[in-house]
């Protein structure tokens, strides 16, 4: 899928999401929109009638209709297209960041993700092109990084994926031009199609010892011009089509002893 078409589909999905949510909030409190689960006593930050801007601190708890609620999630599209959002502070009780939550927050420079977060949704930080720092708190419980979660984060130079993550979605770090190094924790079992495609300055790709990685998707590391060597973990059974396509400086590929590799896709090393 070409870049313009991909962008169209992402934007269409975000617009649909935001349209559905725009008037669906329960309350606006101190400039932040919320929906409330009265049965569980929890609150979700959501989108509202206006975009967020400046420095936003999400409180750990909010009071609505004389009842206190714990903020546990950032909903789909909550901050999408908030071009003037400069910074965001997320409370420790948040366990999920929804699809397109921070899509196209083009002035967001850094984010710290609380240890309680278990999932980052599709397109969550897509096209945050000034995002230079993503920090996961110590003891992170993160399990999954959604498709296109960090798509087109042009300024991001490095990221430490927490131990415990089992899946990296399709196009998760697509076109992260400045990304120079990445370490994949041993817990990851699958890397989606185009996950690191067009990471042009990716010079170091390391898999932790004891890697459980089983599959590397089509185009996962294509166009990684700076990559010179890679060691494929022994648990990998399949390498997809065009996985290392146009890695023009790749000189050495090593398969770990005891490799279980069964298939190499078309053009994998073209």
XYZ file of C-alpha atoms in Angstrom:
270
model
C 0.000 0.000 0.000
C 1.517 3.349 -0.968
C 2.017 6.130 1.558
C -0.804 8.396 0.371
C -3.326 5.576 0.355
C -2.192 4.407 3.792
C -2.533 7.929 5.142
C -6.010 8.232 3.639
C -7.201 5.063 5.356
C -5.726 6.080 8.713
C -7.239 9.551 8.491
C -10.617 8.142 7.441
C -10.596 5.768 10.399
C -9.702 8.574 12.797
C -12.387 10.880 11.413
C -15.024 8.188 11.736
C -13.879 7.452 15.244
C -13.848 11.099 16.286
C -17.218 11.792 14.671
C -18.748 8.961 16.617
C -17.174 10.154 19.860
C -17.428 13.911 19.465
C -20.727 14.259 21.280
C -20.590 11.037 23.244
C -18.821 12.263 26.371
C -20.495 12.309 29.769
C -18.774 15.389 31.139
C -16.035 17.946 30.657
C -14.050 18.538 33.832
C -11.223 21.077 33.933
C -10.967 20.996 30.154
C -10.799 17.200 29.792
C -13.622 15.087 28.388
C -14.655 11.862 30.118
C -16.965 8.893 29.916
C -17.829 7.119 33.155
C -18.467 3.489 34.058
C -20.690 3.880 37.081
C -20.757 0.184 37.864
C -16.966 -0.108 38.074
C -16.196 3.397 39.253
C -13.796 4.074 36.369
C -13.348 6.893 33.873
C -12.110 7.003 30.286
C -10.620 10.122 28.727
C -12.367 10.712 25.420
C -12.703 13.252 22.619
C -15.078 16.149 22.870
C -16.256 19.298 21.189
C -12.810 20.907 20.938
C -9.183 19.849 20.528
C -6.711 19.724 23.367
C -3.839 22.199 23.494
C -0.901 23.197 25.664
C 0.263 21.094 28.611
C -2.319 18.586 29.783
C -2.186 16.624 33.035
C -4.748 13.867 33.346
C -5.720 13.435 36.997
C -5.676 10.024 38.667
C -9.245 10.543 39.902
C -12.171 12.773 39.014
C -15.451 13.507 40.731
C -18.683 13.400 38.753
C -22.165 13.751 40.220
C -20.691 13.479 43.733
C -18.963 10.171 42.964
C -15.231 9.637 42.594
C -13.919 7.748 39.557
C -10.461 6.315 38.845
C -9.083 7.183 35.408
C -8.103 3.849 33.824
C -8.006 4.403 30.068
C -7.442 6.832 27.236
C -10.109 6.113 24.671
C -9.989 5.797 20.900
C -9.222 9.111 19.222
C -9.201 10.959 22.552
C -6.490 13.463 21.592
C -6.444 12.877 17.830
C -5.541 15.860 15.658
C -4.725 18.012 18.702
C -1.987 19.831 16.819
C -1.362 22.303 19.660
C -0.929 19.639 22.356
C 2.548 20.272 23.769
C 2.782 17.694 26.547
C 0.686 15.074 28.289
C 0.996 13.543 31.756
C -0.764 10.206 32.136
C -1.683 8.924 35.618
C -0.326 5.627 36.928
C -3.750 3.950 36.960
C -4.195 4.000 33.178
C -4.099 0.462 31.742
C -4.852 1.047 28.047
C -4.235 3.619 25.325
C -6.830 3.276 22.596
C -6.643 3.315 18.808
C -5.595 6.685 17.345
C -5.520 8.167 20.858
C -2.752 10.648 19.954
C -2.912 10.433 16.175
C -1.378 13.449 14.459
C -0.493 15.327 17.638
C 2.203 17.009 15.600
C 3.731 19.090 18.412
C 3.912 16.369 21.051
C 7.625 15.967 21.809
C 7.732 13.317 24.538
C 5.563 10.765 26.269
C 5.948 8.648 29.397
C 3.766 5.561 29.433
C 2.789 4.277 32.887
C 3.790 0.763 33.929
C 0.143 -0.345 34.236
C -0.554 0.083 30.506
C -0.959 -3.348 28.878
C -1.876 -2.303 25.330
C -1.190 0.489 22.866
C -3.856 0.595 20.180
C -3.553 0.853 16.403
C -2.305 4.276 15.202
C -2.044 5.433 18.830
C 0.904 7.787 18.152
C 0.882 7.731 14.360
C 2.220 10.839 12.625
C 3.463 12.463 15.817
C 6.340 13.726 13.721
C 8.056 15.722 16.489
C 7.973 12.936 19.045
C 11.600 12.427 20.116
C 11.173 10.476 23.354
C 8.975 7.521 24.340
C 9.620 6.266 27.869
C 8.063 3.211 29.474
C 8.034 3.272 33.262
C 10.000 0.622 35.117
C 8.007 -2.560 35.639
C 5.966 -2.005 32.480
C 3.184 -4.536 31.907
C 2.853 -3.722 28.210
C 1.918 -6.773 26.124
C 1.083 -5.482 22.655
C 1.963 -2.618 20.321
C -0.781 -2.110 17.760
C -0.570 -1.708 13.999
C 0.943 1.644 12.945
C 1.209 2.625 16.621
C 4.316 4.777 16.005
C 3.884 5.205 12.250
C 5.827 8.135 10.789
C 7.486 9.252 14.018
C 10.218 10.960 12.034
C 12.099 12.395 15.046
C 12.225 9.290 17.246
C 15.863 8.141 17.509
C 15.518 5.263 19.967
C 12.967 3.312 21.951
C 13.267 0.535 24.522
C 10.472 -1.974 24.078
C 9.518 -3.381 27.486
C 10.146 -6.986 28.382
C 6.762 -8.718 28.292
C 5.616 -7.399 24.929
C 4.550 -10.372 22.812
C 3.553 -8.728 19.532
C 4.644 -5.767 17.437
C 1.905 -4.876 14.988
C 2.067 -4.275 11.247
C 3.759 -0.976 10.325
C 4.252 -0.239 14.035
C 7.426 1.800 13.401
C 7.053 2.352 9.664
C 9.087 5.311 8.351
C 10.809 6.119 11.636
C 13.618 7.711 9.649
C 15.755 8.707 12.668
C 15.467 5.403 14.545
C 19.052 4.173 14.857
C 18.797 1.141 17.124
C 16.220 -1.252 18.488
C 16.331 -4.212 20.859
C 13.518 -6.741 20.600
C 12.793 -8.367 23.977
C 12.820 -12.154 24.220
C 9.073 -12.189 24.943
C 8.119 -11.030 21.416
C 6.722 -13.893 19.326
C 5.706 -11.983 16.185
C 6.798 -8.928 14.237
C 4.100 -7.734 11.853
C 4.320 -6.844 8.176
C 6.324 -3.664 7.512
C 6.889 -3.175 11.243
C 10.236 -1.406 10.703
C 9.966 -0.737 6.987
C 11.790 2.365 5.765
C 13.678 2.901 9.023
C 16.514 4.253 6.936
C 19.013 4.861 9.749
C 18.404 1.630 11.634
C 21.973 0.397 12.067
C 21.496 -1.912 15.043
C 18.801 -4.576 15.360
C 19.268 -6.897 18.331
C 17.160 -9.772 19.607
C 17.508 -10.559 23.309
C 18.987 -13.908 24.257
C 16.376 -16.637 24.506
C 14.142 -14.938 21.956
C 10.743 -16.576 21.418
C 10.268 -14.857 18.072
C 8.532 -17.208 15.620
C 7.614 -15.062 12.630
C 8.967 -11.979 10.888
C 6.371 -10.382 8.634
C 6.588 -9.302 5.017
C 8.666 -6.174 4.513
C 9.403 -5.969 8.231
C 12.897 -4.494 7.766
C 12.749 -3.457 4.121
C 14.630 -0.306 3.154
C 16.726 -0.354 6.332
C 19.713 0.992 4.447
C 22.011 1.316 7.464
C 21.575 -2.262 8.686
C 24.835 -4.192 8.198
C 24.223 -7.439 10.070
C 21.465 -9.376 11.769
C 21.161 -12.591 13.745
C 17.887 -14.486 13.290
C 16.716 -16.181 16.521
C 16.493 -19.977 16.471
C 12.734 -19.989 17.241
C 11.872 -18.217 13.958
C 10.005 -20.534 11.603
C 9.133 -18.083 8.825
C 10.582 -14.991 7.181
C 8.030 -13.160 5.056
C 8.169 -11.800 1.528
C 10.545 -8.844 1.023
C 11.462 -8.854 4.728
C 14.959 -7.455 4.107
C 14.282 -6.019 0.660
C 16.624 -3.174 -0.319
C 18.777 -3.452 2.800
C 21.639 -2.343 0.623
C 24.350 -2.512 3.310
C 23.335 -5.840 4.843
C 26.507 -7.917 4.653
C 25.967 -10.665 7.225
C 22.924 -12.759 8.151
C 23.405 -15.351 10.894
C 20.936 -18.041 11.895
C 21.262 -19.128 15.519
C 22.278 -22.698 16.228
C 19.261 -24.990 16.353
C 17.315 -22.832 13.896
C 13.717 -23.967 13.291
C 13.375 -21.948 10.100
C 10.999 -23.564 7.592
C 10.312 -20.882 4.990
C 11.904 -17.806 3.434
C 9.470 -15.631 1.478
C 9.800 -14.326 -2.050
C 12.357 -11.534 -2.335
C 13.169 -11.751 1.357
C 16.763 -10.671 0.737
C 16.302 -9.025 -2.653
